[in-house]
C-alpha cells in the first residue's frame, strides 16, 4: 500500500486539535490529508475501509475532493457507504 498510514494518523491528530473556528488551519490540514492519501484509487478505498469511525469523521471533510480525484462508480459507492457509516454512529 502506497498510503503512509502513520503520516495520516499524525495529520488526523493535528486536525482534531484545531478549533473548527480556525478555518485556515482546518483547510491546511484537509489539504495535507488529501495529499497524503496518494494517487491509487484502490489503496485509498482499502485505507478508508480500514479506518475507525472517529477518523472517518475527519476524513469525510475531504470526501468531495477524493471523489473529484477519482470520479468512478467504485469510489462513489465506497464513499457513500463510508459517509453513511461516519454520520450514523
mmCIF file of N, CA, C and O in Angstrom:
data_model
loop_
_atom_site.group_PDB
_atom_site.id
_atom_site.type_symbol
_atom_site.label_atom_id
_atom_site.label_comp_id
_atom_site.label_asym_id
_atom_site.label_seq_id
_atom_site.Cartn_x
_atom_site.Cartn_y
_atom_site.Cartn_z
ATOM 1 N N UNK A 1 0.854 -1.183 0.000
ATOM 2 C CA UNK A 1 0.000 0.000 0.000
ATOM 3 C C UNK A 1 0.888 1.231 0.000
ATOM 4 O O UNK A 1 1.802 1.347 0.800
ATOM 5 N N UNK A 2 0.602 2.157 -0.893
ATOM 6 C CA UNK A 2 1.427 3.356 -1.000
ATOM 7 C C UNK A 2 1.030 4.439 -0.003
ATOM 8 O O UNK A 2 1.742 5.422 0.146
ATOM 9 N N UNK A 3 -0.074 4.260 0.654
ATOM 10 C CA UNK A 3 -0.513 5.246 1.637
ATOM 11 C C UNK A 3 0.326 5.096 2.900
ATOM 12 O O UNK A 3 0.509 3.998 3.403
ATOM 13 N N UNK A 4 0.811 6.214 3.387
ATOM 14 C CA UNK A 4 1.619 6.207 4.609
ATOM 15 C C UNK A 4 0.653 6.443 5.779
ATOM 16 O O UNK A 4 0.341 7.578 6.129
ATOM 17 N N UNK A 5 0.190 5.334 6.341
ATOM 18 C CA UNK A 5 -0.848 5.410 7.375
ATOM 19 C C UNK A 5 -0.399 6.219 8.589
ATOM 20 O O UNK A 5 -1.195 6.963 9.161
ATOM 21 N N UNK A 6 0.846 6.068 8.977
ATOM 22 C CA UNK A 6 1.337 6.796 10.153
ATOM 23 C C UNK A 6 1.283 8.305 9.918
ATOM 24 O O UNK A 6 0.926 9.066 10.807
ATOM 25 N N UNK A 7 1.624 8.728 8.717
ATOM 26 C CA UNK A 7 1.564 10.146 8.373
ATOM 27 C C UNK A 7 0.121 10.649 8.458
ATOM 28 O O UNK A 7 -0.139 11.739 8.970
ATOM 29 N N UNK A 8 -0.805 9.856 7.973
ATOM 30 C CA UNK A 8 -2.212 10.254 8.014
ATOM 31 C C UNK A 8 -2.705 10.333 9.453
ATOM 32 O O UNK A 8 -3.443 11.252 9.812
ATOM 33 N N UNK A 9 -2.303 9.388 10.291
ATOM 34 C CA UNK A 9 -2.711 9.420 11.705
ATOM 35 C C UNK A 9 -2.213 10.697 12.375
ATOM 36 O O UNK A 9 -2.931 11.308 13.170
ATOM 37 N N UNK A 10 -0.991 11.110 12.048
ATOM 38 C CA UNK A 10 -0.441 12.350 12.615
ATOM 39 C C UNK A 10 -1.260 13.552 12.145
ATOM 40 O O UNK A 10 -1.624 14.419 12.944
ATOM 41 N N UNK A 11 -1.562 13.593 10.854
ATOM 42 C CA UNK A 11 -2.376 14.689 10.307
ATOM 43 C C UNK A 11 -3.742 14.713 10.979
ATOM 44 O O UNK A 11 -4.242 15.790 11.356
ATOM 45 N N UNK A 12 -4.355 13.556 11.167
ATOM 46 C CA UNK A 12 -5.673 13.500 11.815
ATOM 47 C C UNK A 12 -5.595 13.964 13.267
ATOM 48 O O UNK A 12 -6.493 14.685 13.736
ATOM 49 N N UNK A 13 -4.549 13.581 13.981
ATOM 50 C CA UNK A 13 -4.388 14.044 15.364
ATOM 51 C C UNK A 13 -4.227 15.567 15.412
ATOM 52 O O UNK A 13 -4.808 16.233 16.276
ATOM 53 N N UNK A 14 -3.454 16.095 14.477
ATOM 54 C CA UNK A 14 -3.276 17.551 14.406
ATOM 55 C C UNK A 14 -4.598 18.232 14.062
ATOM 56 O O UNK A 14 -4.926 19.286 14.615
ATOM 57 N N UNK A 15 -5.370 17.636 13.161
ATOM 58 C CA UNK A 15 -6.669 18.205 12.771
ATOM 59 C C UNK A 15 -7.624 18.220 13.954
ATOM 60 O O UNK A 15 -8.347 19.197 14.154
ATOM 61 N N UNK A 16 -7.630 17.160 14.745
ATOM 62 C CA UNK A 16 -8.519 17.099 15.918
ATOM 63 C C UNK A 16 -8.243 18.244 16.891
ATOM 64 O O UNK A 16 -9.143 18.710 17.570
ATOM 65 N N UNK A 17 -6.992 18.666 16.962
ATOM 66 C CA UNK A 17 -6.583 19.704 17.921
ATOM 67 C C UNK A 17 -6.929 21.122 17.450
ATOM 68 O O UNK A 17 -6.828 22.064 18.228
ATOM 69 N N UNK A 18 -7.369 21.259 16.207
ATOM 70 C CA UNK A 18 -7.670 22.584 15.654
ATOM 71 C C UNK A 18 -9.127 22.933 15.911
ATOM 72 O O UNK A 18 -10.027 22.134 15.663
ATOM 73 N N UNK A 19 -9.340 24.143 16.365
ATOM 74 C CA UNK A 19 -10.700 24.642 16.562
ATOM 75 C C UNK A 19 -11.418 24.731 15.221
ATOM 76 O O UNK A 19 -10.838 25.194 14.232
ATOM 77 N N UNK A 20 -12.688 24.330 15.172
ATOM 78 C CA UNK A 20 -13.453 24.455 13.926
ATOM 79 C C UNK A 20 -13.563 25.908 13.457
ATOM 80 O O UNK A 20 -13.814 26.174 12.291
ATOM 81 N N UNK A 21 -13.351 26.840 14.378
ATOM 82 C CA UNK A 21 -13.421 28.256 14.036
ATOM 83 C C UNK A 21 -12.183 28.746 13.295
ATOM 84 O O UNK A 21 -12.189 29.825 12.716
ATOM 85 N N UNK A 22 -11.113 27.965 13.333
ATOM 86 C CA UNK A 22 -9.871 28.332 12.655
ATOM 87 C C UNK A 22 -9.893 27.727 11.248
ATOM 88 O O UNK A 22 -9.246 26.725 10.968
ATOM 89 N N UNK A 23 -10.647 28.367 10.374
ATOM 90 C CA UNK A 23 -10.890 27.816 9.042
ATOM 91 C C UNK A 23 -9.617 27.650 8.217
ATOM 92 O O UNK A 23 -9.497 26.694 7.450
ATOM 93 N N UNK A 24 -8.669 28.561 8.377
ATOM 94 C CA UNK A 24 -7.425 28.478 7.608
ATOM 95 C C UNK A 24 -6.639 27.230 8.011
ATOM 96 O O UNK A 24 -6.176 26.470 7.158
ATOM 97 N N UNK A 25 -6.507 26.994 9.305
ATOM 98 C CA UNK A 25 -5.767 25.819 9.782
ATOM 99 C C UNK A 25 -6.496 24.529 9.430
ATOM 100 O O UNK A 25 -5.861 23.528 9.071
ATOM 101 N N UNK A 26 -7.819 24.535 9.522
ATOM 102 C CA UNK A 26 -8.609 23.358 9.151
ATOM 103 C C UNK A 26 -8.387 23.028 7.678
ATOM 104 O O UNK A 26 -8.112 21.876 7.320
ATOM 105 N N UNK A 27 -8.460 24.036 6.821
ATOM 106 C CA UNK A 27 -8.270 23.808 5.390
ATOM 107 C C UNK A 27 -6.850 23.316 5.089
ATOM 108 O O UNK A 27 -6.661 22.436 4.241
ATOM 109 N N UNK A 28 -5.881 23.839 5.798
ATOM 110 C CA UNK A 28 -4.500 23.385 5.608
ATOM 111 C C UNK A 28 -4.361 21.894 5.923
ATOM 112 O O UNK A 28 -3.743 21.144 5.175
ATOM 113 N N UNK A 29 -4.957 21.458 7.026
ATOM 114 C CA UNK A 29 -4.893 20.035 7.400
ATOM 115 C C UNK A 29 -5.684 19.179 6.419
ATOM 116 O O UNK A 29 -5.286 18.056 6.099
ATOM 117 N N UNK A 30 -6.802 19.686 5.935
ATOM 118 C CA UNK A 30 -7.571 18.945 4.942
ATOM 119 C C UNK A 30 -6.740 18.739 3.678
ATOM 120 O O UNK A 30 -6.743 17.655 3.100
ATOM 121 N N UNK A 31 -6.022 19.772 3.262
ATOM 122 C CA UNK A 31 -5.161 19.658 2.078
ATOM 123 C C UNK A 31 -4.038 18.654 2.312
ATOM 124 O O UNK A 31 -3.723 17.852 1.426
ATOM 125 N N UNK A 32 -3.432 18.695 3.490
ATOM 126 C CA UNK A 32 -2.374 17.733 3.821
ATOM 127 C C UNK A 32 -2.921 16.305 3.794
ATOM 128 O O UNK A 32 -2.269 15.392 3.267
ATOM 129 N N UNK A 33 -4.089 16.120 4.366
ATOM 130 C CA UNK A 33 -4.715 14.797 4.398
ATOM 131 C C UNK A 33 -4.989 14.303 2.985
ATOM 132 O O UNK A 33 -4.657 13.171 2.634
ATOM 133 N N UNK A 34 -5.570 15.152 2.175
ATOM 134 C CA UNK A 34 -5.889 14.790 0.797
ATOM 135 C C UNK A 34 -4.630 14.368 0.045
ATOM 136 O O UNK A 34 -4.624 13.339 -0.641
ATOM 137 N N UNK A 35 -3.565 15.114 0.187
ATOM 138 C CA UNK A 35 -2.301 14.779 -0.486
ATOM 139 C C UNK A 35 -1.718 13.472 0.041
ATOM 140 O O UNK A 35 -1.166 12.674 -0.718
ATOM 141 N N UNK A 36 -1.826 13.243 1.344
ATOM 142 C CA UNK A 36 -1.254 12.044 1.961
ATOM 143 C C UNK A 36 -1.956 10.767 1.502
ATOM 144 O O UNK A 36 -1.360 9.691 1.540
ATOM 145 N N UNK A 37 -3.186 10.895 1.037
ATOM 146 C CA UNK A 37 -3.922 9.715 0.587
ATOM 147 C C UNK A 37 -3.341 9.124 -0.695
ATOM 148 O O UNK A 37 -3.551 7.947 -0.984
ATOM 149 N N UNK A 38 -2.606 9.908 -1.435
ATOM 150 C CA UNK A 38 -1.917 9.377 -2.604
ATOM 151 C C UNK A 38 -2.759 9.336 -3.861
ATOM 152 O O UNK A 38 -3.817 9.963 -3.947
ATOM 153 N N UNK A 39 -2.286 8.546 -4.834
ATOM 154 C CA UNK A 39 -2.865 8.554 -6.178
ATOM 155 C C UNK A 39 -3.416 7.216 -6.652
ATOM 156 O O UNK A 39 -3.738 7.073 -7.824
ATOM 157 N N UNK A 40 -3.511 6.255 -5.764
ATOM 158 C CA UNK A 40 -4.017 4.946 -6.159
ATOM 159 C C UNK A 40 -5.412 4.732 -5.584
ATOM 160 O O UNK A 40 -5.583 4.612 -4.371
ATOM 161 N N UNK A 41 -6.389 4.699 -6.463
ATOM 162 C CA UNK A 41 -7.788 4.591 -6.031
ATOM 163 C C UNK A 41 -8.035 3.373 -5.152
ATOM 164 O O UNK A 41 -8.695 3.477 -4.110
ATOM 165 N N UNK A 42 -7.506 2.228 -5.544
ATOM 166 C CA UNK A 42 -7.723 1.010 -4.755
ATOM 167 C C UNK A 42 -7.102 1.130 -3.367
ATOM 168 O O UNK A 42 -7.697 0.692 -2.377
ATOM 169 N N UNK A 43 -5.904 1.723 -3.285
ATOM 170 C CA UNK A 43 -5.265 1.929 -1.979
ATOM 171 C C UNK A 43 -6.089 2.860 -1.104
ATOM 172 O O UNK A 43 -6.233 2.636 0.100
ATOM 173 N N UNK A 44 -6.626 3.914 -1.708
ATOM 174 C CA UNK A 44 -7.439 4.864 -0.947
ATOM 175 C C UNK A 44 -8.683 4.166 -0.400
ATOM 176 O O UNK A 44 -9.010 4.295 0.780
ATOM 177 N N UNK A 45 -9.366 3.409 -1.230
ATOM 178 C CA UNK A 45 -10.575 2.707 -0.791
ATOM 179 C C UNK A 45 -10.232 1.710 0.313
ATOM 180 O O UNK A 45 -10.930 1.643 1.332
ATOM 181 N N UNK A 46 -9.165 0.959 0.120
ATOM 182 C CA UNK A 46 -8.751 -0.014 1.134
ATOM 183 C C UNK A 46 -8.429 0.683 2.460
ATOM 184 O O UNK A 46 -8.852 0.237 3.527
ATOM 185 N N UNK A 47 -7.708 1.781 2.380
ATOM 186 C CA UNK A 47 -7.373 2.521 3.590
ATOM 187 C C UNK A 47 -8.634 3.055 4.274
ATOM 188 O O UNK A 47 -8.814 2.894 5.482
ATOM 189 N N UNK A 48 -9.499 3.694 3.509
ATOM 190 C CA UNK A 48 -10.715 4.266 4.091
ATOM 191 C C UNK A 48 -11.581 3.192 4.747
ATOM 192 O O UNK A 48 -12.154 3.418 5.813
ATOM 193 N N UNK A 49 -11.662 2.040 4.127
ATOM 194 C CA UNK A 49 -12.453 0.943 4.695
ATOM 195 C C UNK A 49 -11.876 0.430 6.009
ATOM 196 O O UNK A 49 -12.595 -0.170 6.804
ATOM 197 N N UNK A 50 -10.589 0.663 6.224
ATOM 198 C CA UNK A 50 -9.951 0.190 7.457
ATOM 199 C C UNK A 50 -9.998 1.215 8.590
ATOM 200 O O UNK A 50 -9.606 0.907 9.716
ATOM 201 N N UNK A 51 -10.479 2.407 8.300
ATOM 202 C CA UNK A 51 -10.476 3.484 9.305
ATOM 203 C C UNK A 51 -11.584 3.314 10.340
ATOM 204 O O UNK A 51 -12.676 2.837 10.034
ATOM 205 N N UNK A 52 -11.290 3.778 11.538
ATOM 206 C CA UNK A 52 -12.303 3.803 12.592
ATOM 207 C C UNK A 52 -13.261 4.976 12.345
ATOM 208 O O UNK A 52 -12.957 5.891 11.576
ATOM 209 N N UNK A 53 -14.389 4.943 13.005
ATOM 210 C CA UNK A 53 -15.414 5.981 12.840
ATOM 211 C C UNK A 53 -14.848 7.363 13.146
ATOM 212 O O UNK A 53 -15.087 8.319 12.406
ATOM 213 N N UNK A 54 -14.093 7.491 14.229
ATOM 214 C CA UNK A 54 -13.547 8.796 14.614
ATOM 215 C C UNK A 54 -12.671 9.373 13.499
ATOM 216 O O UNK A 54 -12.775 10.561 13.179
ATOM 217 N N UNK A 55 -11.836 8.545 12.896
ATOM 218 C CA UNK A 55 -11.003 9.018 11.789
ATOM 219 C C UNK A 55 -11.859 9.364 10.571
ATOM 220 O O UNK A 55 -11.620 10.368 9.902
ATOM 221 N N UNK A 56 -12.850 8.545 10.291
ATOM 222 C CA UNK A 56 -13.711 8.797 9.134
ATOM 223 C C UNK A 56 -14.448 10.130 9.238
ATOM 224 O O UNK A 56 -14.679 10.785 8.221
ATOM 225 N N UNK A 57 -14.795 10.521 10.427
ATOM 226 C CA UNK A 57 -15.489 11.797 10.604
ATOM 227 C C UNK A 57 -14.629 12.935 10.061
ATOM 228 O O UNK A 57 -15.123 13.818 9.348
ATOM 229 N N UNK A 58 -13.344 12.902 10.370
ATOM 230 C CA UNK A 58 -12.449 13.954 9.872
ATOM 231 C C UNK A 58 -12.090 13.751 8.407
ATOM 232 O O UNK A 58 -12.003 14.722 7.642
ATOM 233 N N UNK A 59 -11.888 12.520 7.999
ATOM 234 C CA UNK A 59 -11.563 12.250 6.601
ATOM 235 C C UNK A 59 -12.748 12.612 5.704
ATOM 236 O O UNK A 59 -12.551 13.053 4.567
ATOM 237 N N UNK A 60 -13.956 12.492 6.214
ATOM 238 C CA UNK A 60 -15.138 12.812 5.406
ATOM 239 C C UNK A 60 -15.143 14.282 4.978
ATOM 240 O O UNK A 60 -15.806 14.632 4.000
ATOM 241 N N UNK A 61 -14.370 15.113 5.643
ATOM 242 C CA UNK A 61 -14.257 16.519 5.237
ATOM 243 C C UNK A 61 -13.643 16.652 3.844
ATOM 244 O O UNK A 61 -13.835 17.678 3.191
ATOM 245 N N UNK A 62 -12.936 15.635 3.386
ATOM 246 C CA UNK A 62 -12.317 15.686 2.052
ATOM 247 C C UNK A 62 -12.916 14.649 1.088
ATOM 248 O O UNK A 62 -12.352 14.411 0.025
ATOM 249 N N UNK A 63 -14.050 14.071 1.431
ATOM 250 C CA UNK A 63 -14.683 13.092 0.548
ATOM 251 C C UNK A 63 -14.951 13.695 -0.839
ATOM 252 O O UNK A 63 -14.751 13.044 -1.854
ATOM 253 N N UNK A 64 -15.419 14.924 -0.877
ATOM 254 C CA UNK A 64 -15.716 15.562 -2.163
ATOM 255 C C UNK A 64 -14.454 15.681 -3.017
ATOM 256 O O UNK A 64 -14.475 15.422 -4.222
ATOM 257 N N UNK A 65 -13.354 16.044 -2.381
ATOM 258 C CA UNK A 65 -12.077 16.145 -3.094
ATOM 259 C C UNK A 65 -11.615 14.772 -3.588
ATOM 260 O O UNK A 65 -11.091 14.649 -4.695
ATOM 261 N N UNK A 66 -11.796 13.776 -2.740
ATOM 262 C CA UNK A 66 -11.401 12.413 -3.123
ATOM 263 C C UNK A 66 -12.197 11.974 -4.352
ATOM 264 O O UNK A 66 -11.635 11.435 -5.299
ATOM 265 N N UNK A 67 -13.489 12.233 -4.333
ATOM 266 C CA UNK A 67 -14.311 11.828 -5.478
ATOM 267 C C UNK A 67 -13.920 12.610 -6.734
ATOM 268 O O UNK A 67 -13.908 12.064 -7.839
ATOM 269 N N UNK A 68 -13.557 13.880 -6.575
ATOM 270 C CA UNK A 68 -13.114 14.670 -7.729
ATOM 271 C C UNK A 68 -11.843 14.090 -8.340
ATOM 272 O O UNK A 68 -11.650 14.132 -9.552
ATOM 273 N N UNK A 69 -10.995 13.555 -7.487
ATOM 274 C CA UNK A 69 -9.746 12.965 -7.965
ATOM 275 C C UNK A 69 -9.973 11.596 -8.601
ATOM 276 O O UNK A 69 -9.273 11.220 -9.550
ATOM 277 N N UNK A 70 -10.942 10.854 -8.078
ATOM 278 C CA UNK A 70 -11.251 9.508 -8.567
ATOM 279 C C UNK A 70 -12.748 9.425 -8.887
ATOM 280 O O UNK A 70 -13.515 8.831 -8.139
ATOM 281 N N UNK A 71 -13.176 10.017 -10.002
ATOM 282 C CA UNK A 71 -14.618 10.080 -10.305
ATOM 283 C C UNK A 71 -15.160 8.787 -10.931
ATOM 284 O O UNK A 71 -15.643 8.778 -12.056
ATOM 285 N N UNK A 72 -15.097 7.721 -10.166
ATOM 286 C CA UNK A 72 -15.569 6.424 -10.674
ATOM 287 C C UNK A 72 -16.764 5.950 -9.851
ATOM 288 O O UNK A 72 -16.975 6.392 -8.718
ATOM 289 N N UNK A 73 -17.503 5.030 -10.423
ATOM 290 C CA UNK A 73 -18.620 4.424 -9.685
ATOM 291 C C UNK A 73 -18.101 3.704 -8.450
ATOM 292 O O UNK A 73 -18.744 3.726 -7.395
ATOM 293 N N UNK A 74 -16.961 3.074 -8.592
ATOM 294 C CA UNK A 74 -16.353 2.335 -7.479
ATOM 295 C C UNK A 74 -16.079 3.263 -6.290
ATOM 296 O O UNK A 74 -16.402 2.934 -5.143
ATOM 297 N N UNK A 75 -15.492 4.430 -6.569
ATOM 298 C CA UNK A 75 -15.206 5.378 -5.487
ATOM 299 C C UNK A 75 -16.502 5.962 -4.945
ATOM 300 O O UNK A 75 -16.658 6.126 -3.744
ATOM 301 N N UNK A 76 -17.420 6.290 -5.822
ATOM 302 C CA UNK A 76 -18.708 6.839 -5.383
ATOM 303 C C UNK A 76 -19.391 5.885 -4.406
ATOM 304 O O UNK A 76 -19.850 6.297 -3.340
ATOM 305 N N UNK A 77 -19.449 4.621 -4.769
ATOM 306 C CA UNK A 77 -20.088 3.622 -3.911
ATOM 307 C C UNK A 77 -19.364 3.497 -2.571
ATOM 308 O O UNK A 77 -20.000 3.429 -1.519
ATOM 309 N N UNK A 78 -18.036 3.480 -2.616
ATOM 310 C CA UNK A 78 -17.252 3.358 -1.379
ATOM 311 C C UNK A 78 -17.477 4.562 -0.472
ATOM 312 O O UNK A 78 -17.703 4.409 0.738
ATOM 313 N N UNK A 79 -17.442 5.757 -1.045
ATOM 314 C CA UNK A 79 -17.629 6.968 -0.234
ATOM 315 C C UNK A 79 -19.045 7.065 0.316
ATOM 316 O O UNK A 79 -19.248 7.531 1.435
ATOM 317 N N UNK A 80 -20.010 6.610 -0.456
ATOM 318 C CA UNK A 80 -21.401 6.628 0.013
ATOM 319 C C UNK A 80 -21.561 5.750 1.260
ATOM 320 O O UNK A 80 -22.179 6.154 2.244
ATOM 321 N N UNK A 81 -20.991 4.563 1.223
ATOM 322 C CA UNK A 81 -21.045 3.656 2.375
ATOM 323 C C UNK A 81 -20.337 4.274 3.572
ATOM 324 O O UNK A 81 -20.839 4.263 4.705
ATOM 325 N N UNK A 82 -19.161 4.848 3.329
ATOM 326 C CA UNK A 82 -18.383 5.440 4.420
ATOM 327 C C UNK A 82 -19.050 6.685 4.980
ATOM 328 O O UNK A 82 -18.998 6.935 6.186
ATOM 329 N N UNK A 83 -19.664 7.475 4.121
ATOM 330 C CA UNK A 83 -20.391 8.666 4.570
ATOM 331 C C UNK A 83 -21.518 8.257 5.518
ATOM 332 O O UNK A 83 -21.704 8.841 6.582
ATOM 333 N N UNK A 84 -22.252 7.256 5.130
ATOM 334 C CA UNK A 84 -23.344 6.752 5.959
ATOM 335 C C UNK A 84 -22.794 6.239 7.290
ATOM 336 O O UNK A 84 -23.320 6.537 8.369
ATOM 337 N N UNK A 85 -21.717 5.479 7.222
ATOM 338 C CA UNK A 85 -21.087 4.904 8.426
ATOM 339 C C UNK A 85 -20.591 5.997 9.363
ATOM 340 O O UNK A 85 -20.806 5.923 10.568
ATOM 341 N N UNK A 86 -19.954 7.039 8.814
ATOM 342 C CA UNK A 86 -19.364 8.079 9.656
ATOM 343 C C UNK A 86 -20.396 9.018 10.262
ATOM 344 O O UNK A 86 -20.146 9.619 11.302
ATOM 345 N N UNK A 87 -21.545 9.145 9.644
ATOM 346 C CA UNK A 87 -22.537 10.089 10.149
ATOM 347 C C UNK A 87 -23.707 9.431 10.889
ATOM 348 O O UNK A 87 -24.602 10.105 11.355
ATOM 349 N N UNK A 88 -23.669 8.121 11.006
ATOM 350 C CA UNK A 88 -24.745 7.428 11.705
ATOM 351 C C UNK A 88 -24.273 6.703 12.939
ATOM 352 O O UNK A 88 -24.928 5.788 13.425
ATOM 353 N N UNK A 89 -23.116 7.061 13.449
ATOM 354 C CA UNK A 89 -22.600 6.448 14.676
ATOM 355 C C UNK A 89 -22.240 7.494 15.676
ATOM 356 O O UNK A 89 -22.085 8.590 15.470
#
